[in-house]
Amino acid sequence: MTNLRFGLIGTGFMGKAHAIALQSVGTVFPAVAAPKLDCLVDADLGRARNLAAAWGFARSGDDWQALCADPDIDVVDICTPNHLHKEMALAAAAAGKHIYCEKPLALSGPEAREIWQAAKAAGIRTSMGFNYMCNPLIGLAQEMIAAGELGEVFNFRGSYQEDYLSDSRSPFSWRCLRNQGGSGALNDLGTHLINMAEFLLGPMSSVYGSLTTVHSHRPDPTTGDLRAVENEDIAQVLVKFAQGSTGTMEISRVATGKKCGLDFEVHGTKGALMFDQERMNEIRLYQVDDAEGRRGHRTILSGPEHEDYANFCPAPGHGLGINDLKIIEVRNFLNSISTDTAIHCDFQNGWRVQAIVDAIEHSHLNQEWADVSEGQLLK
Ligand SMILES: NC(=O)c1ccc[n+]([C@@H]2O[C@H](COP(=O)([O-])OP(=O)(O)OC[C@H]3O[C@@H](n4cnc5c(N)ncnc54)[C@H](O)[C@@H]3O)[C@@H](O)[C@H]2O)c1
């Protein structure tokens, strides 16, 4: 077993979540070789130094290019704003490093494809940060759907809603800029939902999107001057899946009161499933075969019977948290590297999700359905 040496770029929200996962994965999953937290890089060197000491990294720096070229690094872990992913991933791939990258993979489908192709040519292993699908209950949902427990599945209704920009006075950030965030709610939140929908029901075949910017201007955090928002606050999407289901997706960063509202319902001929990330340790199942007068959604709590849960806790109903999903994500990636096999959330998947985001934007601009079959996206 090789203890892979990780170089992590970015010390914000996700940088900390990755550091916690890298620290903990060997304790939670003793079968994997615990990674070495080798070098922590941030544009702010003082912050990198302080947090390297606090988070257990051996070294720190402010030069991500040097990190990518460093022969003592095996894996480059990218937790920086969206527009930096491409340059960093291409440099890491060119140096033959495995890459773990936060979502979205890039700002557009063509950029994401370039990164995926570079990683493929370099023969490296890759992982995206689509953490929500690592929930043991999402694995259960996928297994139940695949095994036909819901019968023929004919509808998916999903949303990912947060309210971090619902107040028009919330400051302008890189997420509001096309050349730094890409699309708005779609790139930030929609990428998780698209990935989740396809994990559960298989590939989408076409999408029809409608995008809205609710707050057109926001105050610059430094000057207070109003700046024009360049991307959407809300995306509403009609979906058709290759297996025949229809669906809808609603994605919003201005959904007042919603904090992490990634939720979905799946409807089939024999039953239905409901999930809400704000109650991530519960899934609700409805079965049409229950006796009349006894039918209703029953709540299944996460527990050691569900894959990976027992590694965290022997008792049912005690619950996992978001950082635990990151630990599972890192375990999946380490296994992918050690066995040299692809995982679901690799860069090919990151590209596909990004290409679907582009297709939704195209559909909105042209007011027409957009074909998202693999053949069409690869044209
Ligand atoms: N998977 C998830 O659930 C999830 C949640 C939040 C964010 N994200 C993604 O993670 C990424 C980072 O988001 P965040 O919320 O952590 O952002 P953040 O603003 O909290 O942190 C970004 C970090 O990158 C650093 N940075 C910026 N430019 C740099 C450079 N040139 N060199 C080195 N460091 C640099 C900043 O100093 C900061 O520490 C984004 O792509 C975002 O979409 C994913």
Short mmCIF file of C-alpha atoms and ligand atoms in Angstrom, two decimals:
data_model
loop_
_atom_site.label_atom_id
_atom_site.label_comp_id
_atom_site.label_asym_id
_atom_site.label_seq_id
_atom_site.Cartn_x
_atom_site.Cartn_y
_atom_site.Cartn_z
CA MET A 1 0.00 0.00 0.00
CA THR A 2 1.34 3.42 -0.97
CA ASN A 3 0.70 6.44 1.19
CA LEU A 4 0.01 8.99 -1.57
CA ARG A 5 1.39 12.49 -1.03
CA PHE A 6 -1.29 15.14 -1.46
CA GLY A 7 -0.79 18.77 -2.41
CA LEU A 8 -3.93 20.79 -1.66
CA ILE A 9 -4.60 24.18 -3.31
CA GLY A 10 -7.08 26.52 -1.58
CA THR A 11 -7.84 26.97 2.11
CA GLY A 12 -11.47 28.19 1.99
CA PHE A 13 -14.70 26.27 2.59
CA MET A 14 -13.74 23.29 0.47
CA GLY A 15 -10.03 23.36 1.29
CA LYS A 16 -10.92 22.70 4.93
CA ALA A 17 -13.44 19.98 4.03
CA HIS A 18 -10.79 18.19 1.94
CA ALA A 19 -8.19 18.54 4.69
CA ILE A 20 -10.57 16.99 7.24
CA ALA A 21 -11.30 14.11 4.84
CA LEU A 22 -7.63 13.49 4.06
CA GLN A 23 -6.85 13.47 7.80
CA SER A 24 -9.67 11.08 8.66
CA VAL A 25 -9.97 8.62 5.79
CA GLY A 26 -7.36 6.20 7.17
CA THR A 27 -9.10 6.11 10.56
CA VAL A 28 -12.57 5.56 9.12
CA PHE A 29 -11.49 3.14 6.38
CA PRO A 30 -8.42 1.25 7.69
CA ALA A 31 -8.24 -0.79 4.47
CA VAL A 32 -6.95 2.21 2.53
CA ALA A 33 -3.43 3.58 2.83
CA ALA A 34 -3.82 6.88 4.65
CA PRO A 35 -2.73 9.80 2.44
CA LYS A 36 0.14 12.05 3.48
CA LEU A 37 -0.87 15.69 3.88
CA ASP A 38 2.26 16.96 2.25
CA CYS A 39 1.83 20.54 1.06
CA LEU A 40 -0.89 23.20 1.48
CA VAL A 41 -0.91 26.07 -1.04
CA ASP A 42 -2.87 29.29 -1.00
CA ALA A 43 -2.45 32.64 -2.75
CA ASP A 44 -2.23 34.06 0.77
CA LEU A 45 1.06 32.64 2.07
CA GLY A 46 0.46 33.60 5.70
CA ARG A 47 -2.84 31.78 5.67
CA ALA A 48 -1.27 28.73 4.00
CA ARG A 49 1.46 28.63 6.69
CA ASN A 50 -0.91 28.98 9.62
CA LEU A 51 -3.44 26.49 8.30
CA ALA A 52 -0.77 23.96 7.25
CA ALA A 53 0.28 23.82 10.89
CA ALA A 54 -3.33 23.60 12.12
CA TRP A 55 -4.44 21.02 9.54
CA GLY A 56 -1.36 18.79 9.76
CA PHE A 57 0.39 19.52 6.44
CA ALA A 58 4.16 19.08 6.41
CA ARG A 59 4.79 22.06 4.12
CA SER A 60 3.09 25.17 2.77
CA GLY A 61 3.47 27.60 -0.12
CA ASP A 62 1.82 30.14 -2.39
CA ASP A 63 2.94 28.80 -5.78
CA TRP A 64 0.51 26.27 -7.25
CA GLN A 65 2.65 25.83 -10.38
CA ALA A 66 5.60 24.71 -8.28
CA LEU A 67 3.29 22.31 -6.45
CA CYS A 68 2.10 20.76 -9.72
CA ALA A 69 5.72 20.29 -10.86
CA ASP A 70 6.94 18.97 -7.49
CA PRO A 71 8.27 15.38 -7.86
CA ASP A 72 7.39 14.72 -4.20
CA ILE A 73 3.66 15.19 -4.85
CA ASP A 74 1.49 12.31 -6.15
CA VAL A 75 -1.97 13.95 -6.11
CA VAL A 76 -2.99 17.56 -6.76
CA ASP A 77 -6.19 18.54 -4.96
CA ILE A 78 -7.90 21.66 -6.40
CA CYS A 79 -10.17 23.68 -4.08
CA THR A 80 -9.94 27.11 -5.71
CA PRO A 81 -12.56 29.27 -7.48
CA ASN A 82 -13.95 27.78 -10.70
CA HIS A 83 -11.92 29.75 -13.25
CA LEU A 84 -8.64 28.39 -11.86
CA HIS A 85 -9.56 24.71 -12.22
CA LYS A 86 -8.61 24.42 -15.88
CA GLU A 87 -5.12 25.88 -15.66
CA MET A 88 -4.32 23.98 -12.48
CA ALA A 89 -5.71 20.66 -13.72
CA LEU A 90 -3.89 20.90 -17.06
CA ALA A 91 -0.59 21.62 -15.28
CA ALA A 92 -1.11 18.73 -12.86
CA ALA A 93 -2.03 16.34 -15.70
CA ALA A 94 1.03 17.42 -17.70
CA ALA A 95 3.17 16.53 -14.67
CA GLY A 96 1.47 13.12 -14.39
CA LYS A 97 -0.25 13.78 -11.05
CA HIS A 98 -3.58 12.23 -10.13
CA ILE A 99 -6.17 15.02 -9.68
CA TYR A 100 -9.02 15.61 -7.25
CA CYS A 101 -10.98 18.69 -8.33
CA GLU A 102 -13.93 20.48 -6.83
CA LYS A 103 -17.01 20.95 -8.98
CA PRO A 104 -17.59 22.39 -11.49
CA LEU A 105 -14.70 20.97 -13.51
CA ALA A 106 -14.50 24.16 -15.62
CA LEU A 107 -16.40 27.18 -16.90
CA SER A 108 -17.79 25.47 -20.01
CA GLY A 109 -18.23 22.07 -21.69
CA PRO A 110 -15.34 22.56 -24.17
CA GLU A 111 -12.97 23.55 -21.32
CA ALA A 112 -14.07 20.56 -19.27
CA ARG A 113 -13.56 18.27 -22.27
CA GLU A 114 -10.03 19.58 -22.73
CA ILE A 115 -9.25 18.77 -19.08
CA TRP A 116 -10.82 15.31 -19.29
CA GLN A 117 -8.89 14.51 -22.50
CA ALA A 118 -5.61 15.74 -20.99
CA ALA A 119 -6.15 13.53 -17.93
CA LYS A 120 -7.00 10.56 -20.16
CA ALA A 121 -3.88 11.10 -22.29
CA ALA A 122 -1.74 11.34 -19.15
CA GLY A 123 -3.14 8.03 -17.84
CA ILE A 124 -3.90 9.51 -14.43
CA ARG A 125 -6.89 8.90 -12.12
CA THR A 126 -9.32 11.71 -11.38
CA SER A 127 -12.17 12.55 -9.03
CA MET A 128 -14.76 15.32 -8.87
CA GLY A 129 -16.20 16.81 -5.67
CA PHE A 130 -19.78 15.59 -6.16
CA ASN A 131 -19.98 14.67 -2.48
CA TYR A 132 -23.77 14.43 -2.04
CA MET A 133 -23.96 11.20 -4.01
CA CYS A 134 -21.57 9.57 -1.51
CA ASN A 135 -24.37 9.49 1.09
CA PRO A 136 -25.07 5.81 1.97
CA LEU A 137 -28.80 6.58 1.56
CA ILE A 138 -28.22 7.82 -2.00
CA GLY A 139 -26.44 4.53 -2.67
CA LEU A 140 -29.49 2.77 -1.26
CA ALA A 141 -31.83 4.81 -3.48
CA GLN A 142 -29.77 3.99 -6.56
CA GLU A 143 -29.76 0.27 -5.68
CA MET A 144 -33.53 0.25 -5.11
CA ILE A 145 -34.22 1.97 -8.42
CA ALA A 146 -31.81 -0.32 -10.32
CA ALA A 147 -33.35 -3.43 -8.71
CA GLY A 148 -36.83 -2.37 -9.83
CA GLU A 149 -38.19 -1.85 -6.31
CA LEU A 150 -40.04 1.27 -7.50
CA GLY A 151 -41.29 -0.56 -10.59
CA GLU A 152 -41.01 1.34 -13.83
CA VAL A 153 -39.66 4.78 -12.96
CA PHE A 154 -41.42 7.50 -14.94
CA ASN A 155 -40.66 10.80 -13.19
CA PHE A 156 -37.85 12.67 -11.39
CA ARG A 157 -38.56 15.96 -9.60
CA GLY A 158 -35.42 17.50 -8.19
CA SER A 159 -34.27 20.82 -6.87
CA TYR A 160 -31.18 22.34 -5.41
CA GLN A 161 -32.04 25.57 -3.67
CA GLU A 162 -29.99 27.77 -1.34
CA ASP A 163 -30.48 31.36 -0.19
CA TYR A 164 -26.90 32.60 -0.01
CA LEU A 165 -27.71 35.38 -2.51
CA SER A 166 -31.41 35.92 -1.76
CA ASP A 167 -30.67 39.29 -0.15
CA SER A 168 -29.95 41.87 -2.88
CA ARG A 169 -27.42 43.45 -0.48
CA SER A 170 -25.34 40.25 -0.31
CA PRO A 171 -21.96 41.25 -1.73
CA PHE A 172 -20.78 40.64 -5.26
CA SER A 173 -18.32 37.71 -5.50
CA TRP A 174 -16.45 35.66 -8.12
CA ARG A 175 -19.57 33.49 -8.34
CA CYS A 176 -21.41 36.42 -10.06
CA LEU A 177 -18.80 36.80 -12.84
CA ARG A 178 -18.95 34.82 -16.08
CA ASN A 179 -15.19 34.59 -16.41
CA GLN A 180 -14.69 33.36 -12.84
CA GLY A 181 -17.81 31.41 -11.92
CA GLY A 182 -19.13 30.50 -15.38
CA SER A 183 -22.90 30.17 -15.20
CA GLY A 184 -24.50 31.11 -11.86
CA ALA A 185 -26.82 28.83 -9.90
CA LEU A 186 -26.35 26.17 -12.58
CA ASN A 187 -22.58 25.86 -12.20
CA ASP A 188 -22.61 26.27 -8.44
CA LEU A 189 -25.57 24.10 -7.46
CA GLY A 190 -27.04 22.63 -10.63
CA THR A 191 -23.93 20.57 -11.32
CA HIS A 192 -24.61 18.57 -8.11
CA LEU A 193 -28.26 18.02 -9.06
CA ILE A 194 -27.53 16.99 -12.67
CA ASN A 195 -24.95 14.50 -11.40
CA MET A 196 -27.41 13.17 -8.80
CA ALA A 197 -30.25 12.79 -11.33
CA GLU A 198 -28.06 10.84 -13.75
CA PHE A 199 -26.61 8.68 -10.95
CA LEU A 200 -30.13 7.65 -9.98
CA LEU A 201 -31.93 7.39 -13.35
CA GLY A 202 -29.14 7.08 -15.90
CA PRO A 203 -28.32 9.53 -18.69
CA MET A 204 -30.54 12.43 -19.66
CA SER A 205 -31.43 12.63 -23.34
CA SER A 206 -32.69 16.22 -23.66
CA VAL A 207 -33.22 19.36 -21.59
CA TYR A 208 -35.23 22.59 -21.86
CA GLY A 209 -34.09 25.44 -19.65
CA SER A 210 -35.30 28.83 -18.48
CA LEU A 211 -32.88 31.11 -16.61
CA THR A 212 -33.63 34.21 -14.52
CA THR A 213 -31.46 36.77 -12.76
CA VAL A 214 -33.48 38.19 -9.88
CA HIS A 215 -30.96 40.70 -8.51
CA SER A 216 -29.17 42.33 -11.46
CA HIS A 217 -26.69 44.31 -9.32
CA ARG A 218 -24.88 43.69 -6.04
CA PRO A 219 -22.55 45.86 -3.92
CA ASP A 220 -18.82 45.38 -4.37
CA PRO A 221 -17.51 44.18 -0.98
CA THR A 222 -14.59 46.64 -1.08
CA THR A 223 -16.04 49.85 -2.59
CA GLY A 224 -19.76 49.36 -1.97
CA ASP A 225 -20.43 50.36 -5.59
CA LEU A 226 -23.11 48.38 -7.39
CA ARG A 227 -21.75 45.84 -9.91
CA ALA A 228 -23.70 44.05 -12.64
CA VAL A 229 -24.35 40.34 -11.99
CA GLU A 230 -23.39 38.37 -15.12
CA ASN A 231 -25.16 35.05 -14.60
CA GLU A 232 -28.46 33.53 -13.46
CA ASP A 233 -29.92 33.26 -9.96
CA ILE A 234 -32.57 30.68 -10.90
CA ALA A 235 -32.66 27.87 -13.46
CA GLN A 236 -35.80 25.87 -14.23
CA VAL A 237 -35.29 22.83 -16.40
CA LEU A 238 -37.50 20.22 -18.09
CA VAL A 239 -35.68 16.92 -18.56
CA LYS A 240 -36.13 13.72 -20.55
CA PHE A 241 -34.10 10.66 -19.58
CA ALA A 242 -32.86 8.01 -22.03
CA GLN A 243 -34.78 5.28 -20.11
CA GLY A 244 -38.05 7.11 -20.82
CA SER A 245 -38.68 9.13 -17.64
CA THR A 246 -39.57 12.77 -17.64
CA GLY A 247 -38.34 15.18 -15.00
CA THR A 248 -37.98 18.71 -13.74
CA MET A 249 -35.12 20.44 -11.98
CA GLU A 250 -35.27 23.76 -10.16
CA ILE A 251 -32.01 25.37 -9.11
CA SER A 252 -31.76 28.61 -7.17
CA ARG A 253 -29.24 30.60 -5.16
CA VAL A 254 -31.96 33.05 -4.06
CA ALA A 255 -34.43 30.57 -2.50
CA THR A 256 -35.24 32.43 0.70
CA GLY A 257 -35.01 30.10 3.70
CA LYS A 258 -33.33 27.19 1.91
CA LYS A 259 -29.87 26.36 3.23
CA CYS A 260 -28.87 23.16 1.45
CA GLY A 261 -32.11 22.23 -0.29
CA LEU A 262 -30.88 19.47 -2.56
CA ASP A 263 -34.00 17.34 -2.69
CA PHE A 264 -35.69 14.96 -5.07
CA GLU A 265 -38.64 12.64 -5.58
CA VAL A 266 -38.58 9.60 -7.86
CA HIS A 267 -41.95 8.20 -8.91
CA GLY A 268 -42.44 4.66 -10.24
CA THR A 269 -45.27 2.21 -10.88
CA LYS A 270 -44.61 0.33 -7.62
CA GLY A 271 -43.48 3.13 -5.34
CA ALA A 272 -41.69 6.39 -4.76
CA LEU A 273 -38.64 7.74 -2.95
CA MET A 274 -38.14 11.18 -1.41
CA PHE A 275 -34.87 12.69 -0.16
CA ASP A 276 -33.84 16.08 1.20
CA GLN A 277 -30.17 16.90 1.91
CA GLU A 278 -31.27 19.16 4.80
CA ARG A 279 -32.40 15.89 6.44
CA MET A 280 -29.61 13.81 4.95
CA ASN A 281 -29.99 10.84 7.33
CA GLU A 282 -33.54 10.08 6.21
CA ILE A 283 -35.04 8.72 3.03
CA ARG A 284 -38.76 8.27 2.55
CA LEU A 285 -40.24 5.30 0.75
CA TYR A 286 -43.81 4.81 -0.49
CA GLN A 287 -44.91 1.37 -1.71
CA VAL A 288 -48.15 0.84 -3.60
CA ASP A 289 -48.37 -2.78 -2.36
CA ASP A 290 -48.99 -1.69 1.23
CA ALA A 291 -52.54 -2.41 2.38
CA GLU A 292 -55.18 0.17 1.52
CA GLY A 293 -55.66 2.47 4.45
CA ARG A 294 -52.07 1.82 5.54
CA ARG A 295 -50.28 3.47 2.63
CA GLY A 296 -47.97 6.38 3.29
CA HIS A 297 -44.37 7.47 3.10
CA ARG A 298 -42.27 5.61 5.66
CA THR A 299 -39.02 7.15 6.90
CA ILE A 300 -35.89 4.99 6.77
CA LEU A 301 -33.08 6.31 8.96
CA SER A 302 -29.48 5.76 7.91
CA GLY A 303 -27.77 2.95 9.78
CA PRO A 304 -25.02 0.33 9.69
CA GLU A 305 -27.00 -1.78 7.17
CA HIS A 306 -26.31 0.91 4.57
CA GLU A 307 -22.95 0.73 2.83
CA ASP A 308 -20.11 2.68 4.54
CA TYR A 309 -22.23 3.90 7.50
CA ALA A 310 -20.85 1.29 9.92
CA ASN A 311 -17.32 2.57 9.32
CA PHE A 312 -18.36 5.78 11.05
CA CYS A 313 -20.76 4.51 13.70
CA PRO A 314 -22.19 1.15 14.86
CA ALA A 315 -25.58 2.55 15.89
CA PRO A 316 -28.47 3.35 13.52
CA GLY A 317 -30.12 6.76 13.45
CA HIS A 318 -27.14 8.61 14.91
CA GLY A 319 -26.39 10.14 11.54
CA LEU A 320 -23.56 11.22 9.26
CA GLY A 321 -22.63 14.78 8.23
CA ILE A 322 -21.34 16.55 5.14
CA ASN A 323 -17.68 16.02 6.09
CA ASP A 324 -18.33 12.28 6.31
CA LEU A 325 -19.47 12.33 2.68
CA LYS A 326 -16.13 13.90 1.77
CA ILE A 327 -14.33 11.09 3.63
CA ILE A 328 -16.24 8.52 1.54
CA GLU A 329 -15.41 10.51 -1.61
CA VAL A 330 -11.68 10.44 -0.75
CA ARG A 331 -11.85 6.69 -0.01
CA ASN A 332 -13.44 6.14 -3.44
CA PHE A 333 -10.67 8.15 -5.09
CA LEU A 334 -7.86 6.33 -3.23
CA ASN A 335 -9.37 3.00 -4.29
CA SER A 336 -9.61 4.26 -7.87
CA ILE A 337 -5.88 5.06 -7.84
CA SER A 338 -4.76 1.86 -6.10
CA THR A 339 -6.83 -0.40 -8.39
CA ASP A 340 -6.32 1.80 -11.49
CA THR A 341 -10.05 1.77 -12.24
CA ALA A 342 -12.38 4.68 -13.00
CA ILE A 343 -15.04 5.84 -10.56
CA HIS A 344 -18.46 7.31 -11.43
CA CYS A 345 -17.42 10.85 -10.50
CA ASP A 346 -14.28 11.13 -12.61
CA PHE A 347 -13.40 13.90 -15.08
CA GLN A 348 -15.43 12.26 -17.85
CA ASN A 349 -18.45 12.65 -15.61
CA GLY A 350 -17.33 16.20 -14.73
CA TRP A 351 -17.24 17.00 -18.46
CA ARG A 352 -20.66 15.44 -19.09
CA VAL A 353 -22.28 17.46 -16.30
CA GLN A 354 -20.63 20.62 -17.65
CA ALA A 355 -21.80 19.91 -21.18
CA ILE A 356 -25.37 19.52 -19.86
CA VAL A 357 -25.05 22.92 -18.13
CA ASP A 358 -24.03 24.39 -21.51
CA ALA A 359 -27.00 22.67 -23.17
CA ILE A 360 -29.41 24.17 -20.62
CA GLU A 361 -28.01 27.63 -21.34
CA HIS A 362 -28.25 27.00 -25.09
CA SER A 363 -31.86 25.87 -24.67
CA HIS A 364 -32.71 29.03 -22.72
CA LEU A 365 -31.12 31.33 -25.31
CA ASN A 366 -32.70 29.56 -28.29
CA GLN A 367 -35.98 28.56 -26.63
CA GLU A 368 -35.70 24.98 -27.86
CA TRP A 369 -35.01 21.51 -26.48
CA ALA A 370 -31.30 20.62 -26.41
CA ASP A 371 -30.10 17.08 -27.15
CA VAL A 372 -27.72 15.87 -24.42
CA SER A 373 -27.18 12.31 -25.63
CA GLU A 374 -23.50 11.30 -25.38
CA GLY A 375 -23.15 11.21 -29.18
CA GLN A 376 -24.49 14.75 -29.52
CA LEU A 377 -22.30 16.15 -26.72
CA LEU A 378 -19.19 14.54 -28.20
CA LYS A 379 -19.77 16.09 -31.66
N1 LIG B 1 -18.59 20.11 -3.28
C1 LIG B 1 -19.24 21.06 -2.66
O1 LIG B 1 -20.25 20.80 -2.01
C2 LIG B 1 -18.73 22.47 -2.74
C3 LIG B 1 -19.13 23.43 -1.80
C4 LIG B 1 -18.58 24.72 -1.89
C5 LIG B 1 -17.69 25.04 -2.90
N2 LIG B 1 -17.35 24.08 -3.83
C6 LIG B 1 -16.37 24.40 -4.91
O2 LIG B 1 -15.08 24.48 -4.34
C7 LIG B 1 -14.33 25.49 -5.02
C8 LIG B 1 -13.81 26.49 -3.97
O3 LIG B 1 -14.93 27.06 -3.34
P1 LIG B 1 -14.84 27.61 -1.84
O4 LIG B 1 -16.24 27.86 -1.40
O5 LIG B 1 -13.95 26.73 -1.02
O6 LIG B 1 -14.13 29.01 -2.12
P2 LIG B 1 -13.41 29.95 -1.08
O7 LIG B 1 -13.48 31.31 -1.64
O8 LIG B 1 -13.91 29.70 0.31
O9 LIG B 1 -11.87 29.45 -1.11
C9 LIG B 1 -11.08 29.58 -2.26
C10 LIG B 1 -9.62 29.47 -1.84
O10 LIG B 1 -8.79 29.51 -3.02
C11 LIG B 1 -7.69 30.36 -2.74
N3 LIG B 1 -7.11 30.86 -3.99
C12 LIG B 1 -7.67 31.73 -4.87
N4 LIG B 1 -6.83 31.94 -5.90
C13 LIG B 1 -5.73 31.18 -5.68
C14 LIG B 1 -4.50 30.97 -6.39
N5 LIG B 1 -4.26 31.58 -7.55
N6 LIG B 1 -3.58 30.13 -5.86
C15 LIG B 1 -3.83 29.50 -4.68
N7 LIG B 1 -4.97 29.67 -3.96
C16 LIG B 1 -5.91 30.49 -4.46
C17 LIG B 1 -8.28 31.46 -1.87
O11 LIG B 1 -7.27 32.19 -1.18
C18 LIG B 1 -9.17 30.63 -0.96
O12 LIG B 1 -8.44 30.09 0.13
C19 LIG B 1 -15.24 26.12 -6.05
O13 LIG B 1 -14.96 25.56 -7.32
C20 LIG B 1 -16.65 25.73 -5.60
O14 LIG B 1 -17.57 25.59 -6.64
C21 LIG B 1 -17.84 22.82 -3.75
#
